[in-house]
Amino acid sequence: MARTVNLSGKDVKKSENTGFAPLPAGKYNVSVFDLEESEYKSPNNKGKPMLRLQLRVSDGQKGANRRLFTNLGDFPYWGKKDGSGEDGSPNFLYFQFYKALGVVFPSKDEEDEVEVSLPDLDEIEGATLAVKVKIVNDDYAYKKAQEAWIEAKDAAEAKGKPFTEEQPEQGDFLRNEVAEFLPEIDADDLADEQGGGSDEFDL
């Protein structure tokens, strides 16, 4: 005998929303859980190296074990917008990231170029640092939800059925973005900033 369960379309919709609410904006200690080498495809920076970073929120703080994802341009200067291939504005996150890992760059008064040693990729994996995160619109998720809503609406109208599902709103689709890299923060100082306590998250 077949088993049955009573569900509505709303239940199905909820099950498809597998994303998690973004972490509150603020500072978090993290470790580099995983990284992958890639490169930029945009005209201004075509072929320049990129690190795709997966950061794990460290234990003992809110959001512990959550993941943050960000791409890091692994070069000191962005390309000029005119496509000339010449150096443009400084890549601030590049300098912040490596400083947070203990790399020493020349002082601001140093005029001559000096050779700077960067950690190998296998040394970066597992390294600890801190990040400042903000909350931004998740345009990709919003676009996908809009497309699915339009498709469902058109299908219902084609069958002459009423369609009452609410249209997705941008404000319902948010994500975290790494705004700054920082050296690892003392646990007590971090707890004061975050209001204390941890919020362990299991994957």
GROMACS .gro file of C-alpha atoms in nm:
model
  203
    1MET     CA    1   0.000   0.000   0.000
    2ALA     CA    2   0.135   0.342  -0.099
    3ARG     CA    3   0.223   0.588   0.173
    4THR     CA    4   0.075   0.940   0.161
    5VAL     CA    5   0.154   1.276   0.314
    6ASN     CA    6  -0.039   1.603   0.304
    7LEU     CA    7   0.168   1.894   0.167
    8SER     CA    8   0.095   2.227   0.000
    9GLY     CA    9   0.286   2.415  -0.265
   10LYS     CA   10   0.406   2.646   0.013
   11ASP     CA   11   0.571   2.349   0.185
   12VAL     CA   12   0.753   2.259  -0.134
   13LYS     CA   13   0.866   2.619  -0.180
   14LYS     CA   14   1.011   2.625   0.172
   15SER     CA   15   1.201   2.303   0.107
   16GLU     CA   16   1.367   2.454  -0.198
   17ASN     CA   17   1.499   2.751   0.000
   18THR     CA   18   1.810   2.574   0.128
   19GLY     CA   19   2.016   2.888   0.184
   20PHE     CA   20   2.104   3.016   0.528
   21ALA     CA   21   2.049   3.367   0.656
   22PRO     CA   22   2.371   3.567   0.626
   23LEU     CA   23   2.587   3.618   0.933
   24PRO     CA   24   2.540   3.954   1.106
   25ALA     CA   25   2.778   4.215   0.968
   26GLY     CA   26   3.095   4.240   1.177
   27LYS     CA   27   3.434   4.083   1.243
   28TYR     CA   28   3.503   3.709   1.264
   29ASN     CA   29   3.808   3.494   1.313
   30VAL     CA   30   3.833   3.242   1.032
   31SER     CA   31   4.064   2.978   0.889
   32VAL     CA   32   4.131   2.911   0.523
   33PHE     CA   33   3.934   2.588   0.489
   34ASP     CA   34   3.996   2.546   0.118
   35LEU     CA   35   4.138   2.740  -0.175
   36GLU     CA   36   4.147   2.692  -0.548
   37GLU     CA   37   4.358   2.863  -0.814
   38SER     CA   38   4.173   3.029  -1.100
   39GLU     CA   39   4.212   3.336  -1.321
   40TYR     CA   40   4.013   3.640  -1.425
   41LYS     CA   41   3.827   3.645  -1.754
   42SER     CA   42   3.721   4.010  -1.752
   43PRO     CA   43   3.899   4.222  -2.018
   44ASN     CA   44   4.076   4.453  -1.770
   45ASN     CA   45   4.235   4.168  -1.574
   46LYS     CA   46   4.220   3.879  -1.821
   47GLY     CA   47   4.456   3.597  -1.726
   48LYS     CA   48   4.553   3.743  -1.388
   49PRO     CA   49   4.560   3.487  -1.103
   50MET     CA   50   4.270   3.450  -0.863
   51LEU     CA   51   4.233   3.254  -0.540
   52ARG     CA   52   3.886   3.117  -0.469
   53LEU     CA   53   3.880   3.107  -0.088
   54GLN     CA   54   3.650   2.910   0.138
   55LEU     CA   55   3.681   3.048   0.491
   56ARG     CA   56   3.557   2.862   0.799
   57VAL     CA   57   3.430   3.071   1.092
   58SER     CA   58   3.642   2.961   1.388
   59ASP     CA   59   3.503   2.797   1.701
   60GLY     CA   60   3.401   2.996   2.009
   61GLN     CA   61   3.209   3.271   1.830
   62LYS     CA   62   2.870   3.328   1.673
   63GLY     CA   63   2.836   3.143   1.343
   64ALA     CA   64   3.111   2.894   1.430
   65ASN     CA   65   3.174   2.647   1.146
   66ARG     CA   66   2.982   2.856   0.890
   67ARG     CA   67   3.155   2.912   0.558
   68LEU     CA   68   3.233   3.239   0.382
   69PHE     CA   69   3.328   3.240   0.014
   70THR     CA   70   3.529   3.508  -0.161
   71ASN     CA   71   3.756   3.553  -0.461
   72LEU     CA   72   4.091   3.723  -0.412
   73GLY     CA   73   4.283   3.880  -0.697
   74ASP     CA   74   4.633   3.741  -0.634
   75PHE     CA   75   4.817   4.049  -0.762
   76PRO     CA   76   4.894   4.396  -0.621
   77TYR     CA   77   4.732   4.614  -0.889
   78TRP     CA   78   4.412   4.594  -1.091
   79GLY     CA   79   4.439   4.651  -1.463
   80LYS     CA   80   4.341   4.990  -1.602
   81LYS     CA   81   3.986   5.014  -1.731
   82ASP     CA   82   4.111   5.119  -2.074
   83GLY     CA   83   4.233   4.763  -2.133
   84SER     CA   84   4.593   4.876  -2.187
   85GLY     CA   85   4.726   4.610  -1.952
   86GLU     CA   86   4.897   4.872  -1.739
   87ASP     CA   87   4.863   4.888  -1.360
   88GLY     CA   88   4.559   5.072  -1.230
   89SER     CA   89   4.438   5.113  -0.873
   90PRO     CA   90   4.590   4.911  -0.584
   91ASN     CA   91   4.425   4.581  -0.496
   92PHE     CA   92   4.368   4.660  -0.128
   93LEU     CA   93   4.238   4.314  -0.037
   94TYR     CA   94   4.558   4.157  -0.171
   95PHE     CA   95   4.774   4.361   0.067
   96GLN     CA   96   4.531   4.309   0.359
   97PHE     CA   97   4.519   3.934   0.306
   98TYR     CA   98   4.893   3.878   0.300
   99LYS     CA   99   4.957   4.122   0.586
  100ALA     CA  100   4.703   3.924   0.792
  101LEU     CA  101   4.910   3.612   0.716
  102GLY     CA  102   5.225   3.781   0.844
  103VAL     CA  103   5.383   3.893   0.517
  104VAL     CA  104   5.600   4.203   0.561
  105PHE     CA  105   5.572   4.455   0.278
  106PRO     CA  106   5.816   4.744   0.222
  107SER     CA  107   5.757   5.048   0.441
  108LYS     CA  108   5.581   5.345   0.285
  109ASP     CA  109   5.912   5.535   0.285
  110GLU     CA  110   6.092   5.263   0.084
  111GLU     CA  111   6.128   5.386  -0.274
  112ASP     CA  112   6.326   5.100  -0.427
  113GLU     CA  113   6.153   4.774  -0.516
  114VAL     CA  114   6.237   4.481  -0.288
  115GLU     CA  115   6.160   4.113  -0.321
  116VAL     CA  116   5.872   4.006  -0.096
  117SER     CA  117   5.826   3.640  -0.002
  118LEU     CA  118   5.467   3.514  -0.013
  119PRO     CA  119   5.350   3.187   0.145
  120ASP     CA  120   5.298   2.887  -0.081
  121LEU     CA  121   4.937   2.785  -0.141
  122ASP     CA  122   4.971   2.478   0.083
  123GLU     CA  123   5.089   2.709   0.363
  124ILE     CA  124   4.785   2.933   0.317
  125GLU     CA  125   4.541   2.645   0.356
  126GLY     CA  126   4.457   2.615   0.725
  127ALA     CA  127   4.601   2.958   0.809
  128THR     CA  128   4.404   3.171   1.056
  129LEU     CA  129   4.310   3.537   1.021
  130ALA     CA  130   4.009   3.763   1.070
  131VAL     CA  131   3.762   3.915   0.828
  132LYS     CA  132   3.516   4.198   0.837
  133VAL     CA  133   3.196   4.098   0.660
  134LYS     CA  134   2.901   4.296   0.535
  135ILE     CA  135   2.558   4.196   0.404
  136VAL     CA  136   2.481   4.261   0.036
  137ASN     CA  137   2.207   4.170  -0.210
  138ASP     CA  138   2.238   3.822  -0.360
  139ASP     CA  139   2.160   3.920  -0.719
  140TYR     CA  140   2.222   3.571  -0.857
  141ALA     CA  141   1.978   3.398  -0.618
  142TYR     CA  142   1.722   3.673  -0.672
  143LYS     CA  143   1.744   3.639  -1.051
  144LYS     CA  144   1.704   3.260  -1.031
  145ALA     CA  145   1.399   3.297  -0.804
  146GLN     CA  146   1.245   3.553  -1.041
  147GLU     CA  147   1.295   3.321  -1.338
  148ALA     CA  148   1.138   3.030  -1.149
  149TRP     CA  149   0.843   3.250  -1.045
  150ILE     CA  150   0.779   3.367  -1.403
  151GLU     CA  151   0.802   3.009  -1.530
  152ALA     CA  152   0.554   2.885  -1.270
  153LYS     CA  153   0.319   3.179  -1.340
  154ASP     CA  154   0.324   3.118  -1.716
  155ALA     CA  155   0.262   2.745  -1.666
  156ALA     CA  156  -0.037   2.811  -1.440
  157GLU     CA  157  -0.187   3.067  -1.677
  158ALA     CA  158  -0.142   2.832  -1.973
  159LYS     CA  159  -0.350   2.573  -1.787
  160GLY     CA  160  -0.609   2.833  -1.684
  161LYS     CA  161  -0.527   2.784  -1.316
  162PRO     CA  162  -0.512   3.064  -1.059
  163PHE     CA  163  -0.160   3.168  -0.956
  164THR     CA  164  -0.131   3.319  -0.610
  165GLU     CA  165   0.238   3.276  -0.530
  166GLU     CA  166   0.396   3.605  -0.425
  167GLN     CA  167   0.664   3.748  -0.651
  168PRO     CA  168   1.016   3.726  -0.502
  169GLU     CA  169   1.157   4.046  -0.353
  170GLN     CA  170   1.523   4.146  -0.362
  171GLY     CA  171   1.527   4.203   0.014
  172ASP     CA  172   1.467   3.832   0.073
  173PHE     CA  173   1.790   3.735  -0.105
  174LEU     CA  174   2.098   3.845   0.088
  175ARG     CA  175   2.451   3.712   0.130
  176ASN     CA  176   2.772   3.792   0.313
  177GLU     CA  177   3.064   3.960   0.143
  178VAL     CA  178   3.419   3.986   0.278
  179ALA     CA  179   3.493   4.360   0.301
  180GLU     CA  180   3.831   4.346   0.473
  181PHE     CA  181   4.103   4.102   0.582
  182LEU     CA  182   4.258   4.151   0.927
  183PRO     CA  183   4.510   3.975   1.152
  184GLU     CA  184   4.349   3.720   1.385
  185ILE     CA  185   4.169   3.897   1.672
  186ASP     CA  186   4.212   3.803   2.038
  187ALA     CA  187   3.919   3.582   2.144
  188ASP     CA  188   3.817   3.808   2.437
  189ASP     CA  189   3.820   4.120   2.220
  190LEU     CA  190   3.617   3.941   1.956
  191ALA     CA  191   3.362   3.817   2.211
  192ASP     CA  192   3.315   4.177   2.333
  193GLU     CA  193   3.253   4.295   1.976
  194GLN     CA  194   3.009   4.013   1.900
  195GLY     CA  195   2.824   4.033   2.230
  196GLY     CA  196   2.971   3.707   2.360
  197GLY     CA  197   2.856   3.349   2.316
  198SER     CA  198   2.886   3.109   2.026
  199ASP     CA  199   2.642   2.975   1.775
  200GLU     CA  200   2.781   2.639   1.661
  201PHE     CA  201   2.676   2.541   1.313
  202ASP     CA  202   2.704   2.183   1.191
  203LEU     CA  203   2.746   2.093   0.825
   0.00000   0.00000   0.00000
